[in-house]
Amino acid sequence: MTNLLKIRNLRKSYGNINAVDGIDFDVREGEIFGLLGPNGAGKSTVISMISTLFKPDSGDVLYNDKSIVENNRFIQSDLGIVPQDIALYPTLSGLQNLKFWGRNYGLKGRELDEKILGVSKIIGIEERLKDRVDKYSGGMKRRLNIGVALLHDPKILIMDEPTVGIDPQSRNHILETVKDLNKKGMTIIYTSHYMEEVEFLCDRVSIMDDGKIIATGTVDELIEIVGSTFNVVLEFNIVEEELVQMLKGLENVQSITIDGDSLILNVKENGILKAVVDKLNGSKYHVVSMDVEKPNLETVFLYLTGKALRD
Amino acid sequence: MMKLMNIVRKDVRILLSDKKMLAILILMPIILMTILGSGLSSSFQSGTDFEQFNIGIVREYDVLSPQEALESISLVEGIDTQDIDFNIDEVIFDEVLKSEDIEKLFVSSEYLSRDSALEALENGEISSVVIFPESFLKDTYINMLTPFKQKIKIEIIVDPNQNIKSQIVIAVFSGFENYLNHMITAKSLFTETVIKSGMGYEALENLDKVYEAFEDKFESDINISYSNFEAKKMVNSMEYYSIAMLSMFILFTGGQGGRMMLEEKNQYTYQRMSVSGISKWQIFFGKFITVLIIGIVQVGIMIAYTSIVLKVNWGNLINVVVITICALLAVAGMGGMISAITLKTGNFKVANLMENFIFQIMAFLGGSFVPVEMLPNIFSKISYFTINGLALKAYLLNMQGYSILEYRSLLGILLGITALFISIGIAIMNQEKRWKNAEHYTPADA
């Protein structure tokens, strides 16, 4: 597969904040590329620069080897953008919204009507097309938000956290839609802080934190980074710094993250529970419950940053 | 161009879908026109609480004593003119015009000729001219002191732009007319009685007592004719407030347009449009045209309502269209400028300030609440700096029958304001790079 997009040493700062701090990655034609990271990692800023909305302080974005920082027209007609926020006109109907955005891309007449019909089937809102958007549920608004980006058959679709704040049914519908679009050949860049979505959808993933790419690869390649480590989630009667210090000294414990009344222990091998029980014997701390998580992108993020993905 | 029209169509649809906004822009002015027009009709006829104003007096007659005036008339045999101490010229100038009550209303200045007085009227130095004809003095004495009657015509020429002041001058001189007519009628009756009863001319010496006792109204022999200079129509309160409310509420349409850019940005459609290849200028001028279209709909409804329901005659309709377009261009320009400022500042403070404060001040200064002629003269000058004031004056002049050439300067100022506001808007938008307009960074967005 050829590299459709090349991101080179991209930087963007706001005052003293380095929102994006010199990142590099490629997006291959026909793949679903995931950008995974917690809120504030810099994903939306990267997306805004790729979609030519923000100008980078330095670095370049090449689309088919042409700089879209210098001339955004190289990508405009090939690009569909699904912003994180609902970018629709709430007092207009779904149909009026689709017509407006379709016309902006030069569609008109029968072609526009056919595109609207096709897109409304994909996003599943045919029966509510004539209703005002402010009467839609959150999930329907999200789906229409996606539909607007599909009207002109873009070659590359950028989706920025498209499932934030919606019900599971709409979420599943959106994920299935993304899969279907990709099967038809559309290249998709998908950002999310939900690692399950990224694991489910993406061929390759870049993990971002504090404006930097900390790892890039397929989901399997990323999980291999953590090797045989896995997470043991222990819920205690009480969590204090003293407890964290006691457990940090245990053999095979890579890192410890506090999550409410629980501690997430990233460990190398089995048998940690016996060691924990032995360590806490006679102390005021008692294990209330325990769970063992297999390695996933969450584990990878925890392993690489020492932080939980949803912190 | 297609993209621009697409934006305009969408913006018009959005505004028309906002029922609350439509009520403010269309329903409210219609209600206010009706209430103010009918409620304040009396103040348009009487007029109180005025600043003192100036009028001009032209005496085309030679100032003569009754004796001198009647000397040349051969038919006054038997009347001893030497005993007559009634001086009509003194009555007018010393008793009527110099009276305390009249001087509270206006100050009269004498002009040597009709032409010089009319020139002063056109220059706005005075609001009316009262012309006493050449034969006034002699004919008045004939009417009052002899058995004969002469028709007398006192002419009052008023400035139609100073409607209420003109009404006051006419009322004052009509009162004077009544006073003289009572005297003449009294004289006629008394003379007839004296002659019929054979009392002789000596009885006429008691004529002054008859004048004092006589109060009833009879047919008039002194006629005061009044017209405004160039004989233009004078507007009533319903007509005035139809124009006044229309001129004021188009400002709010501009204010509404001023919010649209930031609303686009806040609902992220501005950013989406930017990404889809729509330039900031297409968005900017889209709002400008939208305000223009909404304004035309708004003005069209108001003019139709006032014409059909309130029976307001707006005058030459082609001129009405021209005035409306000039006024709405200025309003749309203002909307564009507010839009640009609002987008740059990233909040609605400027738009709110305009709607809640500046427009109210402009409405007052432009004469939309009360006619500026009821206020100190300085307000009349300030009204030229307001869009609604200029539009109001132009509509009024058209309603009064003036040719468009006579108020073209008002339309020119409106177009100048349009150019100024658009230039400011463009200058502000030019400072903002495309991505600057779109960027809206908070750490949570990153």
Coordinates of N, CA and C in Angstrom, one line a residue, chain A residues 181-290:
Chain A
L181 N -17.4 1.4 5.1 CA -16.8 2.5 4.2 C -15.4 2.1 3.8
N182 N -14.6 1.5 4.8 CA -13.2 1.1 4.5 C -13.2 -0.1 3.6
K183 N -14.2 -1.0 3.7 CA -14.2 -2.1 2.8 C -14.4 -1.6 1.3
K184 N -15.1 -0.5 1.2 CA -15.3 0.0 -0.2 C -14.1 0.8 -0.7
G185 N -13.1 0.9 0.1 CA -11.8 1.5 -0.4 C -11.5 2.8 0.3
M186 N -12.3 3.3 1.2 CA -12.0 4.7 1.7 C -10.9 4.6 2.8
T187 N -10.0 5.5 2.7 CA -8.9 5.6 3.7 C -9.5 6.4 4.9
I188 N -9.3 5.9 6.1 CA -9.9 6.5 7.3 C -8.9 6.8 8.4
I189 N -8.9 8.0 8.9 CA -8.1 8.3 10.1 C -9.1 8.5 11.2
Y190 N -8.9 7.7 12.2 CA -9.9 7.6 13.3 C -9.2 7.9 14.6
T191 N -9.7 9.0 15.3 CA -9.1 9.3 16.6 C -10.1 8.9 17.7
S192 N -9.6 8.4 18.8 CA -10.5 8.1 19.9 C -9.7 7.9 21.2
H193 N -10.3 8.1 22.3 CA -9.7 7.7 23.5 C -10.3 6.4 24.0
Y194 N -11.2 5.8 23.2 CA -11.7 4.5 23.6 C -10.9 3.4 22.9
M195 N -10.0 2.7 23.7 CA -9.1 1.8 23.0 C -9.8 0.6 22.4
E196 N -11.1 0.2 22.9 CA -11.8 -0.9 22.3 C -12.2 -0.6 20.8
E197 N -12.6 0.7 20.6 CA -13.0 1.1 19.3 C -11.8 1.0 18.3
V198 N -10.6 1.5 18.8 CA -9.4 1.5 18.0 C -9.0 0.1 17.7
E199 N -9.0 -0.8 18.7 CA -8.7 -2.2 18.6 C -9.6 -2.9 17.5
F200 N -10.9 -2.5 17.6 CA -11.9 -3.1 16.7 C -11.7 -2.7 15.3
L201 N -11.4 -1.4 15.1 CA -11.4 -0.8 13.8 C -10.1 -0.8 13.0
C202 N -9.0 -0.5 13.8 CA -7.9 0.1 13.1 C -6.9 -1.0 12.6
D203 N -6.3 -0.8 11.4 CA -5.3 -1.6 10.9 C -4.0 -1.2 11.6
R204 N -3.7 0.1 11.7 CA -2.5 0.5 12.4 C -2.9 1.7 13.4
V205 N -2.1 1.8 14.4 CA -2.4 2.8 15.4 C -1.2 3.6 15.8
S206 N -1.4 4.9 16.0 CA -0.3 5.7 16.7 C -0.9 6.1 18.1
I207 N -0.1 5.9 19.1 CA -0.5 6.3 20.4 C 0.1 7.6 20.7
M208 N -0.7 8.5 21.2 CA -0.2 9.9 21.5 C -0.3 10.2 22.9
D209 N 0.6 11.0 23.4 CA 0.5 11.5 24.8 C 1.4 12.8 24.9
D210 N 0.8 13.8 25.5 CA 1.5 15.1 25.6 C 2.0 15.6 24.3
G211 N 1.3 15.5 23.3 CA 1.7 16.0 22.0 C 2.7 15.2 21.2
K212 N 3.0 14.0 21.7 CA 4.0 13.2 21.0 C 3.4 11.9 20.6
I213 N 4.0 11.3 19.6 CA 3.6 9.9 19.2 C 4.6 9.0 20.0
I214 N 4.0 8.2 20.9 CA 4.9 7.3 21.7 C 5.1 5.9 21.1
A215 N 4.2 5.5 20.2 CA 4.3 4.2 19.6 C 3.4 4.2 18.3
T216 N 3.8 3.5 17.3 CA 3.0 3.3 16.1 C 3.2 1.8 15.6
G217 N 2.1 1.2 15.2 CA 2.1 -0.1 14.7 C 0.7 -0.7 14.6
T218 N 0.7 -2.0 14.2 CA -0.6 -2.7 14.3 C -1.0 -2.9 15.8
V219 N -2.2 -3.3 16.0 CA -2.6 -3.5 17.4 C -1.7 -4.6 18.0
D220 N -1.5 -5.7 17.3 CA -0.6 -6.8 17.8 C 0.8 -6.4 18.0
E221 N 1.3 -5.6 17.1 CA 2.7 -5.1 17.3 C 2.8 -4.2 18.5
L222 N 1.8 -3.4 18.8 CA 1.8 -2.5 20.0 C 1.7 -3.4 21.3
I223 N 0.9 -4.4 21.2 CA 0.7 -5.2 22.4 C 2.0 -6.0 22.7
E224 N 2.7 -6.3 21.7 CA 4.0 -7.0 21.9 C 5.0 -6.2 22.7
I225 N 4.8 -4.8 22.6 CA 5.7 -4.0 23.3 C 5.8 -4.3 24.8
V226 N 4.6 -4.6 25.3 CA 4.5 -4.9 26.8 C 4.9 -6.3 27.1
G227 N 5.2 -7.1 26.0 CA 5.6 -8.5 26.2 C 4.6 -9.3 26.9
S228 N 5.0 -10.0 28.0 CA 4.1 -10.9 28.7 C 3.5 -10.2 29.9
T229 N 3.6 -8.9 30.0 CA 3.0 -8.2 31.2 C 1.5 -8.2 31.0
F230 N 0.9 -8.1 32.1 CA -0.6 -7.9 32.2 C -1.0 -7.1 33.4
N231 N -2.2 -6.7 33.5 CA -2.7 -5.9 34.6 C -3.4 -6.7 35.6
V232 N -3.1 -6.5 36.9 CA -3.9 -7.1 38.0 C -4.5 -5.9 38.7
V233 N -5.9 -5.9 38.7 CA -6.6 -4.8 39.4 C -7.0 -5.3 40.7
L234 N -6.5 -4.7 41.8 CA -6.8 -5.0 43.1 C -7.6 -3.9 43.8
E235 N -8.8 -4.3 44.3 CA -9.6 -3.3 45.1 C -9.3 -3.5 46.6
F236 N -9.0 -2.4 47.3 CA -8.7 -2.5 48.7 C -9.8 -1.8 49.5
N237 N -9.7 -2.2 50.8 CA -10.6 -1.5 51.8 C -10.2 0.0 51.9
I238 N -8.9 0.3 51.7 CA -8.5 1.7 51.7 C -7.2 1.8 50.9
V239 N -7.1 2.9 50.2 CA -5.9 3.1 49.3 C -5.1 4.3 49.8
E240 N -3.9 4.1 50.2 CA -3.0 5.1 50.7 C -1.6 5.0 50.1
E241 N -0.9 6.1 50.2 CA 0.5 6.1 49.6 C 1.3 5.0 50.2
E242 N 1.2 4.8 51.5 CA 1.9 3.7 52.2 C 1.7 2.4 51.5
L243 N 0.5 2.1 51.1 CA 0.1 0.9 50.4 C 0.9 0.8 49.1
V244 N 0.8 1.9 48.4 CA 1.5 1.9 47.0 C 3.0 1.6 47.2
Q245 N 3.6 2.2 48.2 CA 5.0 2.0 48.4 C 5.3 0.6 48.8
M246 N 4.4 0.0 49.6 CA 4.6 -1.4 50.0 C 4.6 -2.3 48.8
L247 N 3.7 -2.1 47.9 CA 3.6 -3.0 46.7 C 4.6 -2.7 45.6
K248 N 5.1 -1.5 45.6 CA 6.1 -1.1 44.6 C 7.3 -2.0 44.7
G249 N 7.6 -2.4 45.9 CA 8.8 -3.2 46.1 C 8.7 -4.6 45.7
L250 N 7.5 -5.1 45.3 CA 7.4 -6.5 45.0 C 8.0 -6.8 43.7
E251 N 8.6 -8.0 43.6 CA 9.2 -8.5 42.4 C 8.2 -8.6 41.3
N252 N 8.6 -8.3 40.1 CA 7.8 -8.4 38.8 C 6.8 -7.3 38.7
V253 N 6.6 -6.4 39.6 CA 5.7 -5.3 39.5 C 6.4 -4.2 38.7
Q254 N 5.8 -3.9 37.5 CA 6.4 -2.9 36.6 C 6.0 -1.5 37.0
S255 N 4.7 -1.3 37.2 CA 4.2 0.0 37.6 C 2.9 -0.2 38.3
I256 N 2.5 0.9 39.1 CA 1.3 0.8 39.8 C 0.5 2.1 39.5
T257 N -0.8 2.0 39.2 CA -1.6 3.2 39.0 C -2.8 3.1 39.9
I258 N -3.1 4.3 40.5 CA -4.2 4.4 41.5 C -5.5 4.7 40.7
D259 N -6.5 3.9 40.9 CA -7.8 4.1 40.2 C -8.9 4.0 41.3
G260 N -9.1 5.1 42.0 CA -10.1 5.1 43.1 C -9.7 4.2 44.2
D261 N -10.5 3.3 44.6 CA -10.2 2.3 45.7 C -9.3 1.2 45.2
S262 N -8.9 1.2 43.9 CA -8.2 0.1 43.3 C -6.8 0.5 42.9
L263 N -5.9 -0.5 42.9 CA -4.6 -0.3 42.3 C -4.5 -1.2 41.1
I264 N -3.9 -0.6 40.0 CA -3.7 -1.4 38.8 C -2.2 -1.7 38.8
L265 N -1.9 -3.0 39.0 CA -0.5 -3.4 39.0 C -0.1 -4.0 37.6
N266 N 0.8 -3.4 37.0 CA 1.3 -4.0 35.8 C 2.5 -4.9 36.1
V267 N 2.2 -6.2 35.8 CA 3.2 -7.2 36.3 C 3.7 -8.1 35.2
K268 N 4.8 -8.7 35.4 CA 5.5 -9.6 34.4 C 5.0 -11.0 34.4
E269 N 4.8 -11.5 35.6 CA 4.4 -13.0 35.6 C 3.3 -13.2 36.6
N270 N 2.7 -14.4 36.5 CA 1.7 -14.8 37.4 C 2.2 -15.0 38.8
G271 N 1.3 -15.2 39.8 CA 1.8 -15.5 41.1 C 1.9 -14.2 42.0
I272 N 1.5 -13.1 41.5 CA 1.6 -11.9 42.2 C 0.7 -11.8 43.4
L273 N -0.5 -12.5 43.3 CA -1.5 -12.4 44.3 C -0.9 -12.9 45.6
K274 N -0.2 -14.1 45.6 CA 0.4 -14.6 46.8 C 1.4 -13.7 47.4
A275 N 2.2 -13.0 46.5 CA 3.2 -12.1 47.0 C 2.5 -10.9 47.7
V276 N 1.4 -10.4 47.1 CA 0.6 -9.3 47.7 C 0.1 -9.7 49.1
V277 N -0.6 -10.8 49.1 CA -1.2 -11.3 50.4 C -0.1 -11.4 51.5
D278 N 1.0 -12.0 51.1 CA 2.1 -12.1 52.1 C 2.6 -10.8 52.5
K279 N 2.7 -9.8 51.6 CA 3.2 -8.5 52.0 C 2.3 -7.8 52.9
L280 N 1.0 -7.9 52.7 CA 0.0 -7.2 53.5 C -0.4 -7.9 54.7
N281 N 0.1 -9.1 54.9 CA -0.3 -9.8 56.1 C 0.0 -9.0 57.4
G282 N -1.0 -8.9 58.2 CA -0.8 -8.1 59.5 C -1.0 -6.6 59.3
S283 N -1.1 -6.1 58.1 CA -1.3 -4.7 57.9 C -2.8 -4.3 58.0
K284 N -3.1 -3.1 57.9 CA -4.5 -2.6 57.9 C -5.2 -2.7 56.5
Y285 N -4.4 -3.1 55.5 CA -5.0 -3.2 54.1 C -5.4 -4.6 53.8
H286 N -6.7 -4.6 53.2 CA -7.2 -5.9 52.8 C -7.7 -5.9 51.4
V287 N -7.4 -6.9 50.6 CA -7.9 -7.0 49.3 C -9.4 -7.3 49.3
V288 N -10.2 -6.5 48.6 CA -11.7 -6.7 48.6 C -12.1 -7.5 47.4
S289 N -11.4 -7.2 46.2 CA -11.7 -8.0 45.0 C -10.5 -7.9 44.1
M290 N -10.5 -8.8 43.1 CA -9.3 -8.8 42.2 C -9.7 -9.2 40.8

